Coordinates of C-alpha atoms in Angstrom, one line a residue:
X1 CA -31.9 -8.4 -16.8
X2 CA -32.8 -12.0 -17.1
X3 CA -30.2 -14.7 -16.5
X4 CA -29.3 -16.8 -19.5
X5 CA -29.9 -20.4 -18.8
X6 CA -27.1 -22.9 -19.1
X7 CA -27.4 -25.5 -21.8
X8 CA -27.3 -29.2 -21.1
X9 CA -24.2 -31.1 -20.1
X10 CA -23.1 -32.0 -23.7
X11 CA -23.1 -28.5 -25.1
X12 CA -20.0 -26.3 -25.3
X13 CA -20.1 -23.8 -22.5
X14 CA -18.2 -21.1 -24.5
X15 CA -21.3 -18.9 -25.1
X16 CA -22.4 -19.1 -21.5
X17 CA -18.9 -18.2 -20.3
X18 CA -18.9 -15.1 -22.6
X19 CA -22.3 -14.2 -21.1
X20 CA -20.9 -14.4 -17.6
X21 CA -18.0 -12.2 -18.7
X22 CA -20.4 -9.6 -20.1
X23 CA -22.5 -9.6 -16.9
X24 CA -19.3 -8.9 -15.0
X25 CA -18.3 -6.1 -17.4
X26 CA -21.8 -4.6 -16.9
X27 CA -21.3 -4.7 -13.1
X28 CA -24.1 -7.3 -12.8
X29 CA -22.2 -9.5 -10.3
X30 CA -25.2 -11.2 -8.7
X31 CA -26.5 -12.5 -12.1
X32 CA -23.0 -13.5 -13.1
X33 CA -22.8 -15.6 -10.0
X34 CA -26.2 -17.2 -10.5
X35 CA -25.2 -18.1 -14.1
X36 CA -21.9 -19.5 -12.9
X37 CA -23.6 -21.8 -10.4
X38 CA -25.9 -23.0 -13.2
X39 CA -22.9 -23.7 -15.4
X40 CA -21.1 -25.7 -12.7
X41 CA -24.2 -28.0 -12.6
X42 CA -24.4 -28.3 -16.4
X43 CA -20.7 -28.5 -17.0
X44 CA -19.2 -30.0 -13.8
X45 CA -16.0 -31.2 -15.6
X46 CA -15.2 -27.9 -17.3
X47 CA -12.3 -26.2 -15.5
X48 CA -13.0 -22.8 -17.2
X49 CA -16.4 -22.7 -15.5
X50 CA -14.9 -23.3 -12.0
X51 CA -12.2 -20.7 -12.7
X52 CA -14.8 -18.1 -13.6
X53 CA -16.8 -18.9 -10.5
X54 CA -13.7 -18.3 -8.5
X55 CA -13.4 -14.8 -10.2
X56 CA -17.0 -14.0 -9.5
X57 CA -16.6 -15.2 -5.8
X58 CA -13.7 -12.8 -5.3
X59 CA -15.9 -9.9 -6.5
X60 CA -18.6 -11.0 -4.1
X61 CA -15.9 -11.0 -1.3
X62 CA -16.3 -14.7 -0.7
X63 CA -12.7 -15.8 -0.6
X64 CA -13.4 -19.4 0.7
X65 CA -15.6 -20.1 -2.3
X66 CA -13.1 -18.5 -4.6
X67 CA -10.3 -20.8 -3.3
X68 CA -12.5 -23.9 -3.4
X69 CA -13.6 -23.1 -7.0
X70 CA -10.0 -22.4 -8.1
X71 CA -8.8 -25.7 -6.5
X72 CA -11.6 -27.5 -8.4
X73 CA -10.4 -25.9 -11.7
X74 CA -6.8 -27.0 -10.9
X75 CA -8.0 -30.5 -10.2
X76 CA -9.8 -30.7 -13.5
X77 CA -7.0 -29.2 -15.5
X78 CA -3.6 -29.1 -13.7
X79 CA -1.9 -28.1 -16.9
X80 CA -3.6 -24.7 -17.1
X81 CA -1.5 -21.7 -16.0
X82 CA -4.7 -19.6 -15.9
X83 CA -6.1 -21.9 -13.2
X84 CA -3.1 -21.6 -11.0
X85 CA -3.0 -17.8 -11.5
X86 CA -6.6 -17.7 -10.3
X87 CA -5.8 -19.9 -7.3
X88 CA -2.9 -17.5 -6.5
X89 CA -5.3 -14.5 -6.6
X90 CA -7.7 -16.2 -4.3
X91 CA -5.0 -17.0 -1.7
X92 CA -3.8 -13.4 -2.0
X93 CA -7.3 -12.1 -1.2
X94 CA -6.9 -13.4 2.3
X95 CA -3.1 -12.8 2.5
X96 CA -2.2 -16.5 2.5
X97 CA 1.3 -15.7 1.2
X98 CA 2.8 -19.1 1.5
X99 CA 0.1 -20.9 -0.6
X100 CA 0.0 -18.0 -3.0
X101 CA 3.7 -18.3 -3.7
X102 CA 3.4 -22.1 -4.2
X103 CA 0.5 -21.6 -6.7
X104 CA 2.2 -19.0 -8.7
X105 CA 5.4 -21.1 -8.9
X106 CA 3.3 -23.9 -10.5
X107 CA 1.8 -21.4 -13.0
X108 CA 5.3 -20.2 -14.0
X109 CA 6.3 -23.7 -15.0
X110 CA 3.3 -24.3 -17.3
X111 CA 3.0 -23.5 -21.1
X112 CA 1.9 -20.0 -21.8
X113 CA 1.3 -20.5 -25.6
X114 CA 2.6 -17.1 -26.6
X115 CA -0.5 -15.6 -25.1
X116 CA 0.3 -12.0 -24.3
X117 CA -2.8 -11.5 -22.1
X118 CA -2.1 -14.6 -20.1
X119 CA 1.6 -13.8 -19.7
X120 CA 0.7 -10.3 -18.6
X121 CA -1.8 -11.7 -16.0
X122 CA 0.9 -14.0 -14.8
X123 CA 3.4 -11.1 -14.5
X124 CA 0.9 -9.0 -12.5
X125 CA 0.1 -11.8 -10.1
X126 CA 3.7 -12.7 -9.8
X127 CA 4.4 -9.1 -8.7
X128 CA 1.5 -9.3 -6.2
X129 CA 3.3 -12.2 -4.6
X130 CA 6.4 -10.1 -4.1
X131 CA 8.7 -11.2 -6.9
X132 CA 9.4 -8.0 -8.9
X133 CA 12.3 -9.4 -10.9
X134 CA 10.4 -12.4 -12.3
X135 CA 7.4 -10.1 -12.9
X136 CA 9.6 -7.8 -15.0
X137 CA 10.9 -10.7 -17.0
X138 CA 7.4 -11.8 -17.8
X139 CA 6.3 -8.3 -18.8
X140 CA 9.2 -8.2 -21.2
X141 CA 8.2 -11.5 -22.6
X142 CA 4.6 -10.3 -23.1
X143 CA 5.8 -7.2 -24.9
X144 CA 7.9 -9.2 -27.3
X145 CA 4.6 -10.7 -28.5
X146 CA 2.6 -7.5 -28.4
X147 CA 4.6 -4.3 -28.0
X148 CA 1.5 -2.1 -27.9
X149 CA -0.2 -3.9 -24.9
X150 CA -1.2 -0.9 -22.9
X151 CA -1.7 -2.5 -19.5
X152 CA 1.6 -4.4 -19.8
X153 CA 3.5 -1.2 -20.7
X154 CA 1.9 0.7 -17.8
X155 CA 2.7 -2.1 -15.3
X156 CA 6.3 -2.4 -16.5
X157 CA 6.8 1.3 -16.2
X158 CA 5.7 1.1 -12.6
X159 CA 8.2 -1.7 -11.9
X160 CA 11.0 0.3 -13.5
X161 CA 10.1 3.2 -11.2
X162 CA 10.1 0.9 -8.2
X163 CA 13.5 -0.4 -9.1
X164 CA 14.9 3.1 -9.7
X165 CA 15.3 2.7 -13.5
X166 CA 13.6 6.1 -14.2
X167 CA 14.9 6.4 -17.8
X168 CA 13.2 3.1 -18.9
X169 CA 10.1 4.1 -16.9
X170 CA 9.9 7.4 -18.8
X171 CA 10.3 5.6 -22.1
X172 CA 7.4 3.3 -21.3
X173 CA 5.2 6.3 -20.3
X174 CA 6.2 8.1 -23.5
X175 CA 5.2 5.0 -25.5
X176 CA 1.9 4.8 -23.7
X177 CA 1.1 8.4 -24.5
X178 CA 1.9 7.8 -28.2
X179 CA -0.5 4.9 -28.2
X180 CA -3.2 6.6 -26.1
X181 CA -2.6 10.4 -26.2
X182 CA -5.3 11.0 -23.5
X183 CA -3.9 8.5 -21.0
X184 CA -4.1 10.7 -18.0
X185 CA -2.9 8.0 -15.5
X186 CA 0.4 7.6 -17.4
X187 CA 0.6 11.4 -17.6
X188 CA 0.3 11.7 -13.8
X189 CA 2.9 8.9 -13.2
X190 CA 5.2 10.6 -15.6
X191 CA 4.9 13.8 -13.7
X192 CA 6.2 12.1 -10.6
X193 CA 9.3 10.6 -12.1
X194 CA 11.6 13.7 -11.8
X195 CA 11.8 17.4 -11.7
X196 CA 10.8 18.8 -15.1
X197 CA 12.5 21.9 -16.6
X198 CA 10.8 25.0 -18.0
X199 CA 11.4 24.1 -21.6
X200 CA 9.5 20.8 -21.5
X201 CA 6.3 20.9 -23.7
X202 CA 4.2 18.9 -21.2
X203 CA 2.1 21.9 -20.0
X204 CA 0.7 22.4 -23.4
X205 CA 0.1 18.7 -23.8
X206 CA -1.7 18.4 -20.4
X207 CA -3.9 21.4 -21.1
X208 CA -5.0 19.7 -24.3
X209 CA -5.7 16.5 -22.5
X210 CA -7.6 18.4 -19.7
X211 CA -10.2 19.6 -22.2
X212 CA -11.0 16.0 -23.2
X213 CA -11.1 14.5 -19.6
X214 CA -14.6 13.2 -18.9
X215 CA -14.7 11.1 -15.7
X216 CA -13.9 12.6 -12.3
X217 CA -10.9 10.3 -12.0
X218 CA -9.5 11.6 -15.3
X219 CA -10.0 15.2 -14.2
X220 CA -8.3 14.5 -10.9
X221 CA -5.3 12.8 -12.5
X222 CA -4.9 15.8 -14.8
X223 CA -5.1 18.4 -12.0
X224 CA -2.5 16.6 -9.9
X225 CA -0.2 16.2 -12.9
X226 CA -0.6 20.0 -13.7
X227 CA 0.1 20.8 -10.1
X228 CA 3.4 18.8 -10.2
X229 CA 4.6 20.2 -13.5
X230 CA 3.9 23.8 -12.4
X231 CA 5.5 23.3 -9.0
X232 CA 8.7 22.1 -10.8
X233 CA 8.7 25.4 -12.6
X234 CA 8.3 27.2 -9.3
X235 CA 4.8 28.6 -10.2
X236 CA 3.6 27.8 -6.8
X237 CA 0.3 29.7 -6.8
X238 CA -0.8 28.1 -10.1
X239 CA 0.4 24.7 -8.8
X240 CA -1.7 25.0 -5.6
X241 CA -4.8 25.9 -7.6
X242 CA -4.5 22.7 -9.5
X243 CA -3.7 20.6 -6.5
X244 CA -6.7 22.1 -4.7
X245 CA -9.0 21.4 -7.6
X246 CA -7.8 17.8 -7.8
X247 CA -8.4 17.3 -4.1
X248 CA -11.8 18.9 -4.4
X249 CA -12.8 16.6 -7.2
X250 CA -11.9 13.5 -5.2
X251 CA -13.3 14.7 -1.8
X252 CA -16.7 15.4 -3.3
X253 CA -17.1 11.9 -4.5
X254 CA -17.7 10.5 -1.0
X255 CA -18.2 13.5 1.4
X256 CA -20.3 11.5 3.9
X257 CA -18.1 8.5 3.8
X258 CA -15.0 10.6 4.3
X259 CA -16.7 12.4 7.2
X260 CA -17.6 9.1 8.9
X261 CA -14.1 7.7 8.4
X262 CA -12.5 10.8 9.9
X263 CA -14.8 10.7 12.9
X264 CA -13.9 7.0 13.4
X265 CA -10.2 7.8 13.3
X266 CA -10.6 10.7 15.8
X267 CA -12.5 8.5 18.2
X268 CA -9.8 5.8 18.0
X269 CA -7.0 8.4 18.4
X270 CA -8.6 10.0 21.4
X271 CA -9.7 6.9 23.3
X272 CA -7.6 3.8 22.5
X273 CA -4.4 4.9 24.3
X274 CA -6.6 5.6 27.4
X275 CA -8.0 2.1 27.3
X276 CA -4.5 0.6 27.3
X277 CA -3.5 3.0 30.0
X278 CA -6.4 1.9 32.2
X279 CA -5.5 -1.7 31.5
X280 CA -2.0 -1.0 32.8
X281 CA -3.2 1.0 35.8
X282 CA -5.4 -1.9 36.9
X283 CA -2.6 -4.4 36.9
X284 CA -4.4 -6.7 34.6
X285 CA -2.9 -8.5 31.6
X286 CA 0.1 -6.3 30.8
X287 CA 1.3 -6.1 34.4
X288 CA 0.2 -9.5 35.7
X289 CA 2.1 -11.3 33.0
X290 CA 5.8 -11.0 32.7
X291 CA 6.9 -10.1 29.2
X292 CA 9.1 -13.2 29.2
X293 CA 6.0 -15.3 30.1
X294 CA 4.1 -13.8 27.1
X295 CA 6.9 -14.7 24.8
X296 CA 7.1 -18.2 26.3
X297 CA 3.4 -19.0 25.9
X298 CA 3.0 -20.8 22.6
X299 CA -0.2 -21.9 21.0
X300 CA -0.3 -25.1 18.9
X301 CA 0.5 -23.2 15.7
X302 CA 3.2 -20.9 17.1
X303 CA 5.6 -19.6 14.4
X304 CA 9.1 -19.7 15.7
X305 CA 12.0 -17.8 14.3
X306 CA 15.0 -15.7 15.3
X307 CA 13.8 -12.4 13.8
X308 CA 11.9 -9.6 15.6
X309 CA 9.5 -7.0 14.1
X310 CA 10.8 -3.5 13.8
X311 CA 8.0 -1.0 13.3
X312 CA 8.4 2.3 11.4
X313 CA 5.3 4.4 11.6
X314 CA 4.0 7.9 11.3
X315 CA 2.0 10.0 8.9
X316 CA 2.6 9.4 5.2
X317 CA 5.3 11.7 3.6
X318 CA 7.3 12.1 6.8
X319 CA 10.4 10.2 5.9
X320 CA 9.4 6.7 6.9
X321 CA 10.6 5.3 3.5
X322 CA 14.0 7.0 4.0
X323 CA 14.3 5.5 7.5
X324 CA 13.3 2.1 6.0
X325 CA 16.1 2.4 3.4
X326 CA 18.7 3.3 5.9
X327 CA 17.9 0.5 8.3
X328 CA 17.2 -2.2 5.7
X329 CA 20.7 -1.5 4.2
X330 CA 22.0 -3.1 7.5
X331 CA 23.2 -6.7 7.1
X332 CA 20.9 -7.8 9.9
X333 CA 17.7 -6.2 8.7
X334 CA 15.2 -7.0 5.9
X335 CA 12.3 -4.8 4.9
X336 CA 8.9 -6.2 4.6
X337 CA 7.5 -2.9 3.3
X338 CA 4.1 -1.8 4.3
X339 CA 2.9 -5.0 5.8
X340 CA -0.7 -5.5 6.7
X341 CA 0.2 -8.3 9.1
X342 CA -0.8 -6.5 12.3
X343 CA -4.3 -5.2 11.3
X344 CA -5.0 -8.6 9.7
X345 CA -4.0 -10.4 12.9
X346 CA -6.2 -8.1 14.9
X347 CA -9.2 -8.4 12.6
X348 CA -9.0 -12.2 12.7
X349 CA -8.7 -12.1 16.5
X350 CA -12.1 -10.4 16.7
X351 CA -13.8 -12.6 14.2
X352 CA -13.4 -10.4 11.1
X353 CA -12.5 -11.7 7.7
X354 CA -9.1 -10.8 6.2
X355 CA -10.9 -9.4 3.2
X356 CA -12.3 -6.5 5.3
X357 CA -10.7 -3.0 5.0
X358 CA -8.2 -2.5 7.9
X359 CA -8.6 1.3 7.5
X360 CA -12.2 1.0 8.9
X361 CA -11.5 -0.7 12.2
X362 CA -13.4 1.0 15.0
X363 CA -12.8 1.5 18.7
X364 CA -14.8 -1.5 19.8
X365 CA -12.9 -3.8 17.4
X366 CA -9.6 -2.4 18.6
X367 CA -10.2 -2.6 22.4
X368 CA -7.3 -4.2 24.4
X369 CA -7.0 -7.9 23.6
X370 CA -7.4 -10.7 26.1
X371 CA -4.5 -13.0 27.0
X372 CA -5.8 -15.5 24.5
X373 CA -6.0 -12.9 21.7
X374 CA -2.5 -11.7 22.5
X375 CA -1.1 -15.1 21.8
X376 CA -3.2 -15.4 18.6
X377 CA -2.1 -11.9 17.3
X378 CA 1.5 -12.6 18.0
X379 CA 1.6 -15.9 16.2
X380 CA -0.6 -14.8 13.3
X381 CA 1.5 -11.7 12.8
X382 CA 4.7 -13.8 12.7
X383 CA 3.2 -16.2 10.3
X384 CA 2.0 -13.6 7.9
X385 CA 5.2 -11.6 8.1
X386 CA 7.4 -14.7 7.7
X387 CA 5.5 -15.8 4.6
X388 CA 5.5 -12.4 3.0
X389 CA 9.0 -11.0 3.9
X390 CA 10.9 -14.4 4.0
X391 CA 13.6 -13.4 6.5
X392 CA 16.5 -15.8 6.9
X393 CA 18.7 -16.8 9.8
X394 CA 20.9 -13.7 9.2
X395 CA 18.1 -11.3 9.8
X396 CA 17.7 -9.9 13.3
X397 CA 14.8 -7.6 12.4
X398 CA 12.0 -7.5 9.8
X399 CA 10.8 -3.9 9.1
X400 CA 7.1 -3.3 9.0
X401 CA 6.5 0.3 7.8
X402 CA 2.8 0.4 7.5
X403 CA 2.0 4.1 8.4
X404 CA -1.3 3.5 10.2
X405 CA 0.2 0.9 12.5
X406 CA 0.1 3.9 15.0
X407 CA -3.5 2.8 15.7
X408 CA -2.2 -0.6 16.9
X409 CA 0.7 0.4 19.2
X410 CA -1.2 -1.1 22.2
X411 CA -1.6 -4.4 20.4
X412 CA 2.0 -4.4 19.2
X413 CA 3.3 -4.0 22.7
X414 CA 0.9 -6.5 24.1
X415 CA 2.1 -9.1 21.6
X416 CA 5.7 -8.1 21.5
X417 CA 6.6 -6.4 24.9
X418 CA 10.1 -5.6 23.7
X419 CA 9.1 -4.3 20.3
X420 CA 11.1 -1.5 18.7
X421 CA 8.9 1.3 17.3
X422 CA 10.4 4.2 15.3
X423 CA 8.1 7.2 15.0
X424 CA 8.9 9.2 11.9
X425 CA 8.0 12.8 12.9
X426 CA 8.0 15.8 10.6
X427 CA 7.1 19.5 10.8
X428 CA 3.3 19.4 10.7
X429 CA 3.0 22.2 8.1
X430 CA 5.3 20.3 5.7
X431 CA 3.4 17.2 6.4
X432 CA 0.1 19.0 5.6
X433 CA 1.2 20.2 2.1
X434 CA 3.1 16.9 1.3
X435 CA -0.1 14.9 2.0
X436 CA -2.3 17.4 0.2
X437 CA -0.2 17.0 -3.0
X438 CA -0.4 13.2 -2.9
X439 CA -2.8 11.1 -4.9
X440 CA -3.0 7.9 -2.8
X441 CA -4.0 4.5 -4.3
X442 CA -6.2 3.6 -1.3
X443 CA -7.2 5.0 2.1
X444 CA -6.2 8.3 3.7
X445 CA -9.5 9.9 2.6
X446 CA -8.9 12.8 5.0
X447 CA -6.0 14.0 2.9
X448 CA -8.2 15.4 0.1
X449 CA -9.6 18.3 2.2
X450 CA -7.5 20.8 4.0
X451 CA -9.9 21.1 6.9
X452 CA -10.1 17.3 7.4
X453 CA -6.3 16.9 7.0
X454 CA -5.6 19.6 9.6
X455 CA -8.0 18.0 12.1
X456 CA -6.5 14.5 11.4
X457 CA -2.9 15.8 11.8
X458 CA -3.6 17.4 15.2
X459 CA -5.4 14.3 16.4
X460 CA -2.6 12.1 15.1
X461 CA 0.1 14.2 17.0
X462 CA -2.0 14.0 20.2
X463 CA -2.5 10.2 20.0
X464 CA 1.3 9.7 19.4
X465 CA 2.0 11.9 22.4
X466 CA -0.2 9.6 24.5
X467 CA 1.4 6.4 23.1
X468 CA 4.9 7.9 23.8
X469 CA 4.0 8.6 27.4
X470 CA 2.6 5.1 27.8
X471 CA 5.5 3.2 26.2
X472 CA 8.5 5.4 26.3
X473 CA 11.0 2.5 26.3
X474 CA 9.5 1.1 23.1
X475 CA 9.1 4.2 21.0
X476 CA 12.0 6.2 19.4
X477 CA 11.1 9.5 17.9
X478 CA 13.1 10.2 14.7
X479 CA 12.6 13.8 13.6
X480 CA 12.9 14.2 9.8
X481 CA 14.4 17.7 10.0
X482 CA 17.1 16.4 12.4
X483 CA 17.9 13.5 10.2
X484 CA 18.5 15.9 7.3
X485 CA 20.5 18.4 9.3
X486 CA 22.6 15.8 11.3
X487 CA 22.4 12.5 9.5
X488 CA 25.4 10.8 11.1
X489 CA 24.4 11.3 14.7
X490 CA 20.7 10.6 14.0
X491 CA 21.4 7.4 12.2
X492 CA 23.8 6.3 14.8
X493 CA 21.2 6.9 17.5
X494 CA 18.5 4.9 15.8
X495 CA 20.9 2.0 15.2
X496 CA 21.7 2.1 18.9
X497 CA 18.0 2.1 19.8
X498 CA 17.6 -1.0 17.7
X499 CA 20.6 -2.7 19.2
X500 CA 22.3 -2.8 15.8
X501 CA 26.0 -2.2 15.1
X502 CA 27.0 0.8 13.1
X503 CA 27.6 -0.1 9.4
X504 CA 28.8 2.3 6.8
X505 CA 26.2 1.1 4.3
X506 CA 23.4 2.6 6.5
X507 CA 24.8 6.0 5.7
X508 CA 24.7 5.2 2.0
X509 CA 21.0 4.3 1.8
X510 CA 20.7 5.7 -1.7
X511 CA 22.8 2.7 -2.9
X512 CA 20.2 0.3 -1.5
X513 CA 19.2 -1.8 -4.5
X514 CA 15.9 -3.1 -3.0
X515 CA 12.8 -1.9 -5.0
X516 CA 10.6 0.7 -3.3
X517 CA 6.9 0.6 -3.9
X518 CA 6.1 3.9 -2.3
X519 CA 5.5 7.4 -3.6
X520 CA 9.1 8.2 -2.5
X521 CA 10.6 5.8 -4.9
X522 CA 12.3 8.6 -6.8
X523 CA 13.6 10.6 -3.8
X524 CA 15.2 7.7 -1.9
X525 CA 17.6 7.0 -4.8
X526 CA 19.3 10.3 -4.1
X527 CA 21.6 11.5 -1.2
X528 CA 19.9 13.6 1.5
X529 CA 19.0 17.1 0.6
X530 CA 17.2 20.0 2.3
X531 CA 14.7 20.8 -0.5
X532 CA 11.7 19.4 1.4
X533 CA 12.4 21.3 4.6
X534 CA 10.0 24.3 5.1
X535 CA 8.5 23.4 1.7
X536 CA 5.1 24.6 3.0
X537 CA 6.4 28.2 2.9
X538 CA 5.9 28.2 -0.9
X539 CA 2.2 27.8 -0.1
X540 CA 2.1 29.9 3.0
X541 CA -0.7 32.3 1.9
X542 CA -3.0 29.4 1.1
X543 CA -2.2 27.4 4.2
X544 CA -1.9 30.0 7.0
X545 CA -5.5 29.4 8.1
X546 CA -4.6 25.8 8.8
X547 CA -1.0 25.9 9.9
X548 CA -1.9 28.4 12.6
X549 CA -3.8 25.7 14.4
X550 CA -0.7 23.6 14.8
X551 CA 0.6 26.3 17.2
X552 CA -2.4 26.0 19.5

């Protein structure tokens, strides 16, 4: 496809901007970028051109160019909310939370001209900066202007779910399915809201949608939704067949990539604790330097503060969100959610851009850090976490519950020798089926194949055993089944491990008003129950081949 040439300086760039937008829609990013560069030369004073170049730069994973272009757009037209929104997105791409929050605050003060699309974009970007209440306010404003705006309705439904307002979330999903009867994503999200009774007409509705599903993503959404509705009706064999088909569809999209990712994870699991163990045995960094000395060594950009990181990690679907809700209900604790601060700090310490995927870090990139790198990782972690979670002087701990922080335990202890790490542990068979039923937004590619998932779970358990032996004083194992069976003593013990006083509110975690962005958003609004214990038994005939390996 030939690149349209930009007109001269005195022509209106509108047609060329539409051409760039069309190239982007067609997936022709390189040509879109080339045309944008031409436009900046022909229309150097047009802020829309620079804003679009910023958009294209993000798609080309060039965040510095994206930020510079957005700043130019803001300079040319500081009264444009769209320019500040794009600047925010550019900062978010490299996790510069502080600058992103400043930029979005400017955008929120500018005229929006009753533009539903612009307001919805502002709402989404506001949510991405961590302000869910302001985001919800903006989505409501956009829907007053256009009450059939599909993306806005879908995003508002998600926010209602995160906040625990399931009735309003259901209303939005029902509205979406009226507007778009074949909206399979909304159908899937609706299936996750609650337990559906036998009399509900959803099965007939889903089967009708299933016949019209075309793309592999649509078919996968339908299969997972069918699995959930059938499971709610205790038709476990039928439910498993649909879960299995949905997983099969996703797994087959990237078989080779999934295989390579699993092999990389297994290599890291097997070898990384050994490298840190050898480091300790040789009396190098971790033994030559007193932990107090590490904490005392400050670089020029050290980020001070009274809070300490509190890590909750483990496999997905093992109770980590429940533990987070319990501890973050303490007056001295704030939750940062699934922070990416540690992998980002590690990536930057080895020269990788923050725009890289932390799921793909390999053994060479994760080798034990030098003394200089330890100082960088510590300070960068604190800066990223401070800017994202915003703890105040009353907070003793900031929770970081990123599940795959288990890969970085050696780095965590190197940077924070007195770090508290809570390992959320659950029966492996229950963990197997709970992950297999889950449709993740990103990562965890091993979960879409029972063989890969079983291999990963065994590898994960083995690496956690190694970390536990290496750092027994730092790691507290919190067993999910024990938490459900004996909540009072289990919660008291974990509070003691953290050095926190016992507060009654920790035992009433379901009253915690903080939004939850995880797949457990529905479950953690209820008191503890035993429904999930031995859940795998419902699928025993399908899983026996795999669960037997956990006994080896």
